[in-house]
Structures are given as C-alpha cells and as structure tokens.
Coordinates of C-alpha atoms and ligand atoms in Angstrom, one line a residue:
M19 CA -15.6 -1.5 56.2
T20 CA -18.7 -2.5 58.1
G21 CA -20.8 -3.1 55.0
F22 CA -21.1 -2.4 51.3
P23 CA -19.2 0.7 50.3
Q24 CA -20.9 3.7 48.7
G25 CA -20.9 3.3 45.0
F26 CA -20.9 -0.5 45.2
L27 CA -21.8 -1.8 41.7
W28 CA -25.0 -3.9 42.1
G29 CA -26.4 -5.5 39.0
G30 CA -26.7 -8.6 36.8
A31 CA -24.7 -10.4 34.2
I32 CA -25.6 -11.9 30.8
A33 CA -23.7 -13.1 27.8
A34 CA -24.3 -12.4 24.1
N35 CA -24.8 -15.9 23.0
Q36 CA -27.1 -16.9 25.8
A37 CA -29.3 -13.8 25.5
E38 CA -29.2 -12.0 22.2
G39 CA -30.4 -14.6 19.6
A40 CA -30.5 -13.0 16.1
Y41 CA -27.5 -15.2 15.5
L42 CA -26.9 -14.2 11.9
A43 CA -28.7 -10.8 11.9
D44 CA -27.1 -7.6 10.4
G45 CA -24.0 -9.3 9.1
K46 CA -23.1 -11.3 12.2
G47 CA -20.9 -14.4 11.5
L48 CA -21.3 -17.8 13.0
T49 CA -19.6 -18.5 16.3
T50 CA -18.6 -21.6 18.2
V51 CA -21.4 -21.3 20.6
D52 CA -23.9 -21.2 17.8
L53 CA -22.9 -24.8 17.1
L54 CA -23.9 -26.2 20.4
P55 CA -27.1 -28.1 20.1
T56 CA -29.2 -29.3 23.0
G57 CA -29.1 -33.1 23.7
E58 CA -26.5 -35.7 23.8
K59 CA -24.1 -34.2 21.3
R60 CA -23.6 -31.0 23.2
F61 CA -21.1 -32.2 25.7
P62 CA -18.7 -34.1 23.3
I63 CA -18.7 -30.9 21.1
M64 CA -18.0 -28.7 24.2
L65 CA -15.0 -31.0 25.0
G66 CA -13.6 -30.6 21.5
K67 CA -14.1 -34.3 20.8
L68 CA -16.9 -34.0 18.2
P69 CA -16.3 -31.5 15.5
S70 CA -19.2 -29.2 14.7
F71 CA -18.7 -26.6 12.0
T72 CA -22.1 -26.0 10.5
P73 CA -25.6 -26.1 12.1
L74 CA -27.6 -29.2 11.2
E75 CA -31.3 -29.3 10.3
S76 CA -31.8 -32.2 12.7
E77 CA -30.5 -30.4 15.8
F78 CA -31.9 -27.6 17.9
Y79 CA -29.5 -24.7 18.7
P80 CA -30.9 -22.6 21.6
S81 CA -28.5 -19.7 21.1
H82 CA -29.9 -18.9 17.6
E83 CA -32.9 -17.2 19.1
A84 CA -32.1 -17.3 22.8
I85 CA -34.4 -14.7 24.5
D86 CA -34.1 -12.2 21.6
F87 CA -32.4 -9.6 23.7
Y88 CA -31.0 -8.3 20.4
H89 CA -34.5 -6.9 19.6
R90 CA -35.9 -6.5 23.1
Y91 CA -33.0 -5.0 25.0
K92 CA -34.8 -1.7 25.6
E93 CA -37.6 -3.4 27.5
D94 CA -35.2 -5.5 29.5
I95 CA -32.9 -2.6 30.4
A96 CA -36.0 -0.7 31.6
L97 CA -36.8 -3.6 33.9
F98 CA -33.2 -3.7 35.2
A99 CA -33.5 0.0 35.9
E100 CA -36.7 -0.6 37.8
M101 CA -34.6 -2.9 40.1
G102 CA -32.1 -0.1 40.4
F103 CA -29.2 -1.7 38.6
K104 CA -26.0 0.3 38.8
T105 CA -24.3 -2.0 36.3
L106 CA -25.0 -4.6 33.6
R107 CA -22.4 -7.1 32.7
L108 CA -22.8 -8.2 29.1
S109 CA -20.5 -9.5 26.4
I110 CA -19.8 -8.3 22.9
S111 CA -20.2 -11.0 20.3
W112 CA -16.9 -11.0 18.5
A113 CA -18.6 -12.2 15.2
R114 CA -21.0 -9.2 15.2
I115 CA -17.9 -7.0 15.0
F116 CA -15.7 -9.2 12.8
P117 CA -18.0 -11.8 11.3
N118 CA -15.1 -14.0 10.2
G119 CA -12.6 -12.8 12.7
D120 CA -10.1 -11.8 10.1
D121 CA -12.1 -9.4 8.0
A122 CA -10.4 -6.4 6.6
K123 CA -13.0 -4.0 8.2
P124 CA -15.4 -4.3 11.1
N125 CA -19.1 -4.7 10.5
E126 CA -20.7 -1.3 11.1
A127 CA -24.1 -2.8 11.9
G128 CA -22.6 -4.8 14.7
L129 CA -20.7 -1.8 16.1
Q130 CA -23.9 0.3 16.0
F131 CA -25.9 -2.3 17.8
Y132 CA -23.6 -2.0 20.9
D133 CA -23.5 1.7 20.6
D134 CA -27.2 1.9 20.8
L135 CA -27.2 -0.6 23.7
F136 CA -24.7 1.4 25.7
D137 CA -26.7 4.6 25.0
E138 CA -29.7 2.9 26.4
L139 CA -27.9 1.9 29.6
K140 CA -26.6 5.4 29.9
K141 CA -30.2 6.7 30.1
Y142 CA -30.5 4.9 33.4
D143 CA -27.0 5.6 34.7
N144 CA -26.3 1.9 34.2
E145 CA -22.5 1.4 33.9
P146 CA -21.7 -1.4 31.4
L147 CA -19.2 -4.1 32.4
V148 CA -18.1 -5.7 29.1
T149 CA -16.6 -9.1 28.5
L150 CA -14.7 -9.3 25.2
P151 CA -15.5 -12.9 24.4
H152 CA -17.9 -14.9 26.5
F153 CA -17.2 -18.4 25.1
D154 CA -17.3 -17.3 21.5
V155 CA -14.9 -17.5 18.6
P156 CA -15.9 -16.8 15.0
V157 CA -16.2 -20.2 13.3
H158 CA -14.1 -19.1 10.4
L159 CA -11.1 -18.8 12.8
V160 CA -11.7 -22.4 14.0
K161 CA -11.8 -23.8 10.4
E162 CA -9.0 -21.7 8.9
Y163 CA -6.6 -21.3 11.8
G164 CA -7.4 -24.0 14.4
S165 CA -8.7 -21.2 16.7
W166 CA -6.5 -20.5 19.7
K167 CA -4.0 -23.3 18.8
N168 CA -2.7 -20.7 16.3
R169 CA -0.6 -17.8 17.3
K170 CA -2.3 -15.6 14.7
L171 CA -5.3 -15.4 17.0
V172 CA -3.4 -13.1 19.3
A173 CA -3.1 -10.4 16.7
L174 CA -6.7 -10.9 15.5
F175 CA -8.0 -10.7 19.0
E176 CA -5.9 -7.6 19.7
R177 CA -7.4 -5.9 16.7
Y178 CA -10.9 -6.8 17.9
A179 CA -10.1 -5.4 21.3
R180 CA -8.6 -2.2 19.9
T181 CA -11.6 -1.8 17.6
V182 CA -14.2 -1.9 20.4
F183 CA -12.0 0.0 22.9
T184 CA -11.7 2.8 20.3
R185 CA -15.4 2.8 19.4
Y186 CA -16.7 2.7 23.0
K187 CA -14.0 4.5 24.9
D188 CA -16.4 7.2 26.1
K189 CA -19.1 4.7 27.0
V190 CA -17.4 1.7 28.7
K191 CA -14.8 1.8 31.5
Y192 CA -15.0 -1.7 32.9
W193 CA -13.9 -4.6 30.8
L194 CA -13.1 -8.3 31.2
T195 CA -10.6 -9.8 28.7
F196 CA -11.9 -13.4 28.7
N197 CA -14.9 -15.0 30.4
E198 CA -13.8 -17.8 32.8
I199 CA -10.4 -18.2 31.1
N200 CA -9.8 -21.4 33.0
M201 CA -12.7 -23.0 31.2
L202 CA -10.3 -23.7 28.4
L203 CA -8.9 -26.7 30.4
H204 CA -12.3 -28.1 31.2
L205 CA -14.4 -27.4 28.1
P206 CA -11.8 -26.6 25.4
F207 CA -14.2 -25.9 22.5
V208 CA -16.3 -23.6 24.7
G209 CA -13.3 -21.8 26.2
A210 CA -11.1 -21.6 23.1
G211 CA -12.7 -23.1 20.1
L212 CA -10.4 -26.1 20.3
V213 CA -11.2 -29.3 18.3
F214 CA -8.7 -32.1 18.9
E215 CA -7.3 -34.2 16.1
E216 CA -6.6 -37.9 16.5
G217 CA -3.4 -38.5 18.4
E218 CA -2.8 -34.9 19.4
N219 CA -1.2 -34.2 22.7
E220 CA -4.2 -32.5 24.3
L221 CA -2.3 -31.0 27.3
Q222 CA 0.2 -29.5 24.9
V223 CA -2.5 -28.0 22.7
K224 CA -4.5 -26.7 25.7
Y225 CA -1.5 -25.0 27.4
Q226 CA -0.3 -23.6 24.1
A227 CA -3.7 -22.1 23.4
A228 CA -3.7 -20.8 27.0
H229 CA -0.4 -19.1 26.4
H230 CA -1.9 -17.4 23.3
Q231 CA -4.9 -16.2 25.3
L232 CA -2.7 -15.0 28.1
V233 CA -0.6 -12.9 25.8
A234 CA -3.8 -11.7 24.0
S235 CA -5.2 -10.7 27.4
A236 CA -2.1 -8.8 28.3
L237 CA -2.1 -7.0 25.0
A238 CA -5.8 -6.1 25.5
V239 CA -4.9 -4.6 28.9
K240 CA -2.2 -2.6 27.2
A241 CA -4.6 -1.4 24.5
G242 CA -7.3 -0.6 27.0
H243 CA -5.0 1.6 29.0
E244 CA -3.7 3.4 25.9
I245 CA -7.2 4.1 24.5
I246 CA -9.6 4.5 27.4
P247 CA -9.2 7.1 30.1
N248 CA -9.4 5.5 33.6
A249 CA -10.0 2.1 32.1
M250 CA -10.4 -0.9 34.5
I251 CA -9.4 -4.0 32.6
G252 CA -9.9 -7.3 34.5
C253 CA -9.5 -11.0 34.2
M254 CA -12.3 -13.5 35.0
L255 CA -11.9 -16.8 36.8
A256 CA -14.5 -19.6 37.3
A257 CA -13.8 -19.7 41.0
G258 CA -14.8 -21.8 44.0
M259 CA -12.3 -23.2 46.5
T260 CA -11.5 -26.9 46.6
Y261 CA -11.8 -28.4 50.0
P262 CA -9.8 -31.5 51.0
Y263 CA -12.2 -34.3 52.0
S264 CA -10.0 -35.1 55.0
S265 CA -7.0 -33.8 56.9
N266 CA -4.8 -36.4 55.2
P267 CA -2.0 -34.3 53.8
D268 CA -2.4 -36.1 50.4
D269 CA -6.0 -34.7 50.2
V270 CA -4.8 -31.3 51.2
M271 CA -2.1 -31.3 48.6
D272 CA -4.6 -32.6 46.0
A273 CA -7.0 -29.8 46.8
M274 CA -4.2 -27.2 46.5
D275 CA -3.2 -28.7 43.1
K276 CA -6.7 -28.6 41.8
D277 CA -7.1 -24.9 42.8
R278 CA -3.7 -24.2 41.1
D279 CA -5.0 -25.7 37.8
N280 CA -7.4 -22.7 37.8
F281 CA -5.2 -20.1 39.6
F282 CA -2.6 -20.7 37.0
F283 CA -4.3 -18.4 34.6
I284 CA -4.9 -15.6 37.1
D285 CA -1.4 -16.0 38.5
V286 CA -0.1 -15.0 35.0
Q287 CA -2.7 -12.3 34.4
S288 CA -2.4 -10.7 37.8
R289 CA 1.2 -11.4 38.8
G290 CA 2.7 -11.3 35.3
E291 CA 4.6 -14.5 35.1
Y292 CA 4.3 -18.3 35.0
P293 CA 4.4 -19.7 38.5
G294 CA 7.0 -22.3 39.5
Y295 CA 4.4 -25.0 40.0
A296 CA 3.2 -24.5 36.4
K297 CA 6.8 -24.7 35.1
R298 CA 7.2 -28.0 36.9
F299 CA 4.0 -29.3 35.6
F300 CA 5.1 -28.5 32.0
R301 CA 8.4 -30.2 32.5
E302 CA 6.9 -33.3 33.9
N303 CA 4.1 -33.6 31.3
N304 CA 6.1 -33.1 28.2
I305 CA 4.6 -29.7 27.5
N306 CA 6.8 -27.3 25.5
L307 CA 5.3 -23.8 25.2
V308 CA 6.3 -22.0 22.1
M309 CA 6.9 -18.4 23.0
E310 CA 7.9 -15.4 20.9
D311 CA 10.6 -13.0 22.0
G312 CA 9.0 -10.4 24.2
D313 CA 6.1 -12.6 25.4
E314 CA 7.3 -12.8 28.9
Q315 CA 7.8 -9.0 29.1
I316 CA 4.3 -8.4 27.7
L317 CA 2.9 -10.7 30.5
K318 CA 5.0 -8.9 33.1
D319 CA 4.1 -5.3 31.9
Y320 CA 0.4 -5.6 31.4
T321 CA -1.3 -7.2 34.3
V322 CA -4.9 -6.7 35.1
D323 CA -6.5 -4.0 37.3
Y324 CA -9.0 -6.2 39.1
I325 CA -10.0 -9.8 39.4
G326 CA -13.5 -10.8 38.2
F327 CA -14.8 -14.2 39.2
S328 CA -17.9 -16.4 39.1
Y329 CA -18.9 -18.3 42.1
Y330 CA -21.5 -21.0 42.2
S331 CA -20.1 -23.8 44.3
S332 CA -17.1 -25.0 46.3
R333 CA -15.6 -28.4 45.4
V334 CA -14.3 -31.3 47.4
T335 CA -11.5 -33.6 46.5
S336 CA -10.0 -36.8 47.9
T337 CA -7.2 -39.2 47.1
D338 CA -9.2 -42.1 48.5
S339 CA -10.6 -44.1 45.5
E340 CA -13.7 -45.2 47.5
I341 CA -14.6 -41.6 48.4
Q342 CA -13.9 -40.5 44.9
G343 CA -16.8 -42.5 43.6
N344 CA -19.3 -40.2 45.4
K345 CA -19.4 -37.4 42.8
T346 CA -21.8 -34.5 42.1
S347 CA -21.8 -32.1 39.2
G348 CA -21.2 -28.4 39.4
N349 CA -20.3 -25.8 36.8
V350 CA -18.4 -28.4 34.8
F351 CA -15.9 -29.2 37.6
A352 CA -16.5 -32.7 38.9
S353 CA -16.5 -32.7 42.7
I354 CA -17.1 -35.2 45.5
K355 CA -20.3 -34.6 47.3
N356 CA -19.9 -32.5 50.4
P357 CA -21.7 -34.3 53.2
Y358 CA -22.4 -31.0 55.0
L359 CA -24.1 -29.2 52.1
E360 CA -27.2 -29.4 49.9
T361 CA -27.1 -29.3 46.2
S362 CA -29.3 -27.6 43.6
E363 CA -31.7 -29.4 41.2
W364 CA -28.7 -29.7 38.8
G365 CA -26.4 -31.2 41.5
W366 CA -24.4 -28.0 42.1
T367 CA -23.3 -27.7 45.7
I368 CA -24.8 -24.8 47.6
D369 CA -22.2 -23.2 49.8
P370 CA -22.7 -19.5 50.7
K371 CA -19.8 -19.5 53.1
G372 CA -17.6 -20.7 50.3
L373 CA -18.1 -17.3 48.7
R374 CA -16.6 -15.6 51.7
I375 CA -13.7 -18.1 51.8
T376 CA -13.1 -17.8 48.0
A377 CA -13.1 -14.0 48.1
N378 CA -10.6 -14.0 51.0
Q379 CA -8.5 -16.6 49.2
L380 CA -8.4 -14.5 46.0
Y381 CA -7.7 -11.3 47.9
D382 CA -4.9 -12.8 50.0
R383 CA -3.4 -14.1 46.8
Y384 CA -3.7 -11.1 44.5
Q385 CA -4.3 -8.0 46.7
K386 CA -6.3 -6.4 43.9
P387 CA -10.0 -5.3 43.9
L388 CA -12.4 -8.2 43.3
F389 CA -15.6 -8.1 41.3
V390 CA -18.1 -10.9 41.8
V391 CA -19.4 -11.1 38.2
E392 CA -21.5 -14.2 38.4
N393 CA -23.4 -16.0 41.1
G394 CA -26.9 -17.5 41.3
L395 CA -29.2 -20.4 41.5
G396 CA -30.3 -22.3 38.4
A397 CA -33.8 -23.7 39.2
V398 CA -37.0 -24.8 37.7
D399 CA -39.6 -22.1 38.1
M400 CA -43.3 -23.1 38.0
P401 CA -45.7 -20.1 37.7
N402 CA -48.6 -20.4 40.1
E403 CA -52.3 -20.3 39.1
N404 CA -52.0 -16.5 38.6
G405 CA -49.0 -16.9 36.4
E406 CA -46.6 -15.6 39.1
V407 CA -43.3 -17.2 40.1
E408 CA -42.8 -17.3 43.8
D409 CA -39.1 -18.1 43.9
D410 CA -38.4 -18.1 47.6
Y411 CA -35.7 -20.7 47.1
R412 CA -33.8 -18.2 44.8
I413 CA -34.2 -15.4 47.4
A414 CA -32.9 -17.7 50.1
Y415 CA -29.8 -18.7 48.0
L416 CA -28.9 -15.1 47.0
N417 CA -29.6 -13.7 50.5
A418 CA -27.3 -16.3 52.1
H419 CA -24.5 -15.6 49.5
L420 CA -24.8 -11.8 49.8
K421 CA -24.6 -12.0 53.5
E422 CA -21.3 -13.9 53.2
M423 CA -20.1 -11.5 50.6
K424 CA -20.7 -8.7 53.2
E425 CA -18.7 -10.7 55.7
A426 CA -15.8 -10.9 53.2
I427 CA -16.0 -7.1 52.9
K428 CA -15.9 -6.8 56.7
D429 CA -12.8 -9.1 56.6
G430 CA -11.2 -6.4 54.6
V431 CA -11.6 -7.8 51.1
D432 CA -12.0 -5.0 48.5
I433 CA -15.1 -6.0 46.5
I434 CA -16.2 -3.4 44.1
G435 CA -19.4 -5.0 42.7
Y436 CA -21.7 -7.9 42.3
T437 CA -23.6 -9.0 39.2
S438 CA -25.8 -12.0 39.8
W439 CA -26.0 -14.4 36.9
G440 CA -28.9 -14.2 34.5
P441 CA -31.0 -11.4 36.0
I442 CA -33.5 -12.3 33.3
D443 CA -33.9 -16.0 32.3
I444 CA -31.4 -16.9 29.5
V445 CA -30.2 -20.1 27.9
S446 CA -28.1 -22.3 30.2
A447 CA -24.4 -22.5 29.0
S448 CA -23.8 -26.1 30.2
T449 CA -27.0 -27.8 29.1
G450 CA -28.6 -25.4 26.6
E451 CA -31.8 -25.7 28.6
M452 CA -34.2 -22.8 29.2
K453 CA -35.8 -24.4 32.2
K454 CA -32.6 -23.9 34.2
R455 CA -33.5 -20.4 35.2
Y456 CA -31.6 -17.8 37.2
G457 CA -33.7 -14.7 36.6
Y458 CA -35.6 -12.1 38.6
I459 CA -37.5 -11.8 35.3
Y460 CA -39.3 -14.8 33.8
V461 CA -39.1 -15.4 30.1
D462 CA -41.9 -17.4 28.4
R463 CA -39.8 -19.9 26.4
D464 CA -39.2 -23.6 26.9
N465 CA -36.4 -26.1 26.1
Q466 CA -37.7 -26.6 22.6
G467 CA -37.8 -22.9 21.9
I468 CA -41.6 -22.6 22.2
G469 CA -43.1 -19.6 24.0
T470 CA -44.1 -16.0 23.5
L471 CA -40.8 -14.6 25.0
K472 CA -43.0 -12.4 27.2
R473 CA -41.2 -11.1 30.3
A474 CA -42.8 -11.2 33.8
K475 CA -41.4 -10.2 37.2
K476 CA -40.8 -13.0 39.7
K477 CA -41.1 -12.5 43.5
S478 CA -37.3 -12.1 43.7
F479 CA -37.6 -9.0 41.5
E480 CA -38.9 -6.9 44.4
W481 CA -36.4 -8.5 46.8
Y482 CA -33.4 -7.6 44.7
K483 CA -34.7 -4.1 44.2
N484 CA -34.8 -3.7 48.0
V485 CA -31.3 -5.1 48.4
I486 CA -30.0 -2.5 45.9
A487 CA -32.1 0.4 47.3
T488 CA -30.7 -0.3 50.8
N489 CA -27.2 -1.0 49.6
G490 CA -27.5 -4.4 51.2
E491 CA -28.8 -3.3 54.6
I492 CA -31.9 -5.6 54.4
L493 CA -29.5 -8.6 54.3
D494 CA -29.0 -8.3 58.1
Ligands
BG6_527 C1 -20.6 -19.8 34.0 C2 -20.7 -19.1 32.6 O1 -19.8 -20.9 33.9 O2 -21.8 -20.3 34.5 C3 -22.1 -18.7 32.2 O3 -19.8 -18.0 32.5 C4 -23.1 -19.8 32.6 O4 -22.1 -18.5 30.8 C5 -23.1 -19.9 34.1 O5 -24.4 -19.6 32.1 C6 -24.1 -20.8 34.7 O6 -24.0 -22.0 34.1 P1 -25.3 -22.7 33.5 O7 -24.8 -23.9 32.8 O8 -26.2 -23.0 34.6 O9 -25.9 -21.8 32.5

C-alpha cells in the first residue's frame, strides 16, 4: 500500500447523547448521560461517586437539547454529503428503543427514527457505522438492577442488540458493540452506569461489570453474524500508547502495565480469552470474577471482526515521584507532560506520530483490520467579523494526524476507515461544554444552551472535502 486504499471509509463520528437532544421525545427513556450536568458535580457523578438518578431544576444538562440533531439530521446529513462523507458513525440511544431497558416491547417511534435516519444516509451513499451504546444505559436499569454490576444486563443488552440488528439488517453493516469499553475503568458511571456504595470493593465491581460487558459484546457479535449478511462487528478502544518517561526498566514496565489496563478489554474481545497478566492481576487484587458455565466458550467463539479505536493523545508515565507531579489532562487518562510535545487548550497532548505508533501497535497485536473511529482537536472557535471561523489550527492538527495515518498504511497496517470526531460541533463528553468544538460545521450554541442552533461551515469544511475528494492525496 502506498496510500489510502480505494473505498477507504472517510467520514465523521457523533454520539446520540452529544448530538440528538430531544431527550424524552417520542417515548425515549432517561439515560445515564442525561444525568450529567455541567459544573463541579459532573466529574464525581461520572466516577460513580455521586449518585444522580433524576434531573434537578437547579442544574443544566447539556445533552437534553444538545444540537437538536434529532430534528435537524436531514440538514446535517446534507452538509456531510457536501463534504463527500462515505460514512457517518453514530450511536443508537438504547433508551429510544427500550425506554426502561427491560420493557416487554420496543418503542416503535424510536425504531422509526433510526429507520428514517438510515434512509436519509442511503440517499447520499453514506454507509452508517453504528455504536450500540455510546456511554448510555437506561436509568431504570441502574436503579432496579445496579446496571452492569448485574448479570441480567447481559440478556437485556443482547435483546436490544438483536432488536436493532433485525430491524436494520438491510441498512447497517458496520457496528461497534461498546464505545470505548475501557472507559469503564476510568469513568465507571459513564462507561457502565456504575454507582458505588459505601465500602464496596470497587475493583471487584468494575471487573465483574467488565466481564458482563465482554460476554454481552461476544453475544452481540454472535447475533450480528446470525442476523446480518456480511456484518462487520467491531470493538472500540480509547487508545493512545503510553510512553515510558525514561529508559529505566521500571518506567518501561509501568508503561506496559498501563497499556495493558486498556488492552485487557480488546485482548478478550479480539483474542477470545482472559490474558495471563489479567489473571495474575485478579489473583493479587482479591478479584473473583463470577462466571456462568459457557462464558469462556462464548468469549472464545465470538471474537470481533475489526478493531475500532479513538485516538487523541499519547500518554507518558514514570515511576519517579518527582516527575509524576508534572501532569497534564487528556481524554480522562492522567499523563505526565511530554516535554517534546504541545498540548491543546484543554491540556490534551498533541502527538500525530503517536497515531502511527498506536495503529502499528494495535495491528501487531491483533492482526485485524483497524478503523480509526475518533480523532480530532477540541478548540475554542471565534467567528471573525464576517461570522466565519478560520480554524487553521484544526486543519493543521488533522492534516498532521492523517499524514501519520497514511504512514501507518504504508507500514502495512490495514486501516479501513477514518471518522473524525464531531464533524459538526456537539456537546463535549468530558466537560459538557459546547465551546470545546471539533467540527467542520459551527453550531450557534453556547455553554449555557443559548443560541439559534444555526449551522455554518468553517474553513476546515472545504479542506476536509478536498481530503476526501482526493482520497488523501492533498496530504502530501
Ligand atoms: C471520546 C468519546 O472519549 O472522546 C467521545 O468517545 C468524546 O464521546 C470524545 O466526545 C472527545 O472528548 P471530549 O470530552 O472533548 O468531548
């Protein structure tokens, strides 16, 4: 391969809760992400440390209206088509289909919404790439069952997956079972609807919930293959290699361990069994996974077809306590500041070559097709006196990353597509802000939810259109 293959799936990625709004429309139930306010309570709730089961009058919940994609998707999809999108990654909101998660019947209005959405994409030959849950669990399942702590979620999830696979089998070929499945360890309420009780062994709870999600993911792969001709069912990792700060073997070992915390999930989903390092970790940390007969066989038999991953930053780790103090933020994973690299306005390390390294690392490890399903720069965009956003910084970020992705393809890595994050401005997952923008399309809305929601093309719109039109040739 000397460049992007023919048929490379260029596009963008959004998530239901960050784009759709209409949070209770047409029978939709309340989900965990609808309970994340902006402000200081957000993070403790995301960690599962502060219970949040009902929206409060005193708080602002940005997902409730988001950018109103629910009512405006036709306009937005037309703009994506103008850029030449071959694919749109989006998620189905679980609670639009099963408002409580355990309802006897699915909600027809919710099913119809996605039917119409997929039909609209089809008009433009835009291939949907669908995430089953993107950080959402129906709140009823959290209150009644304890969410993914409870084994019953496996069957409820499988039913949800089978319902949407059956309904959309002629419309959707590419699926992802869980968004950033490893986020469960870092933001347990976001990743799995976990709320910890006083005195609970958090590691035990997290890994038991992880086991349930891993079995559910394998059962979704099984169902997808049974129901959808030529289905491609993938997993999804919040990726980004961890670099050792120094050549001290302790740092190197620490970096490997940190990467394995995250690879753990994909090792199971792609290789079909718990790795030895995880078994040792369980033994040494008093973690006893409760498994049902047949679980190990399910994990073995139904591995994923491809590896989806998000890439925003690499990370740095050190065992030296003085160096450890020099932290920066970055997609939730704390990292030591890399002295060779710049950071974004939100402190996320900018490391284009890290994308090439990460892609090679994942391909060496799994030998399955990769799909870069998130990447991008969250930045403050200030429209100029003519109301236009000249986002050269975003173009520079993306250009550098895409060049490195091309290098990875030249290295022999099989990458089937690239969907940049938030091709239209949406609500930030970590902070709930609107001003943290990723889009080629500006949306008039601020952090307080004020604005007309009008869409406007940024400078990067034309640039990305050209990237797609030339299949990445202009990146040289
Ligand atoms: C990923 C998530 O972790 O990062 C997205 O899958 C999220 O939902 C994206 O939006 C960027 O993070 P943020 O916090 O800048 O929106």
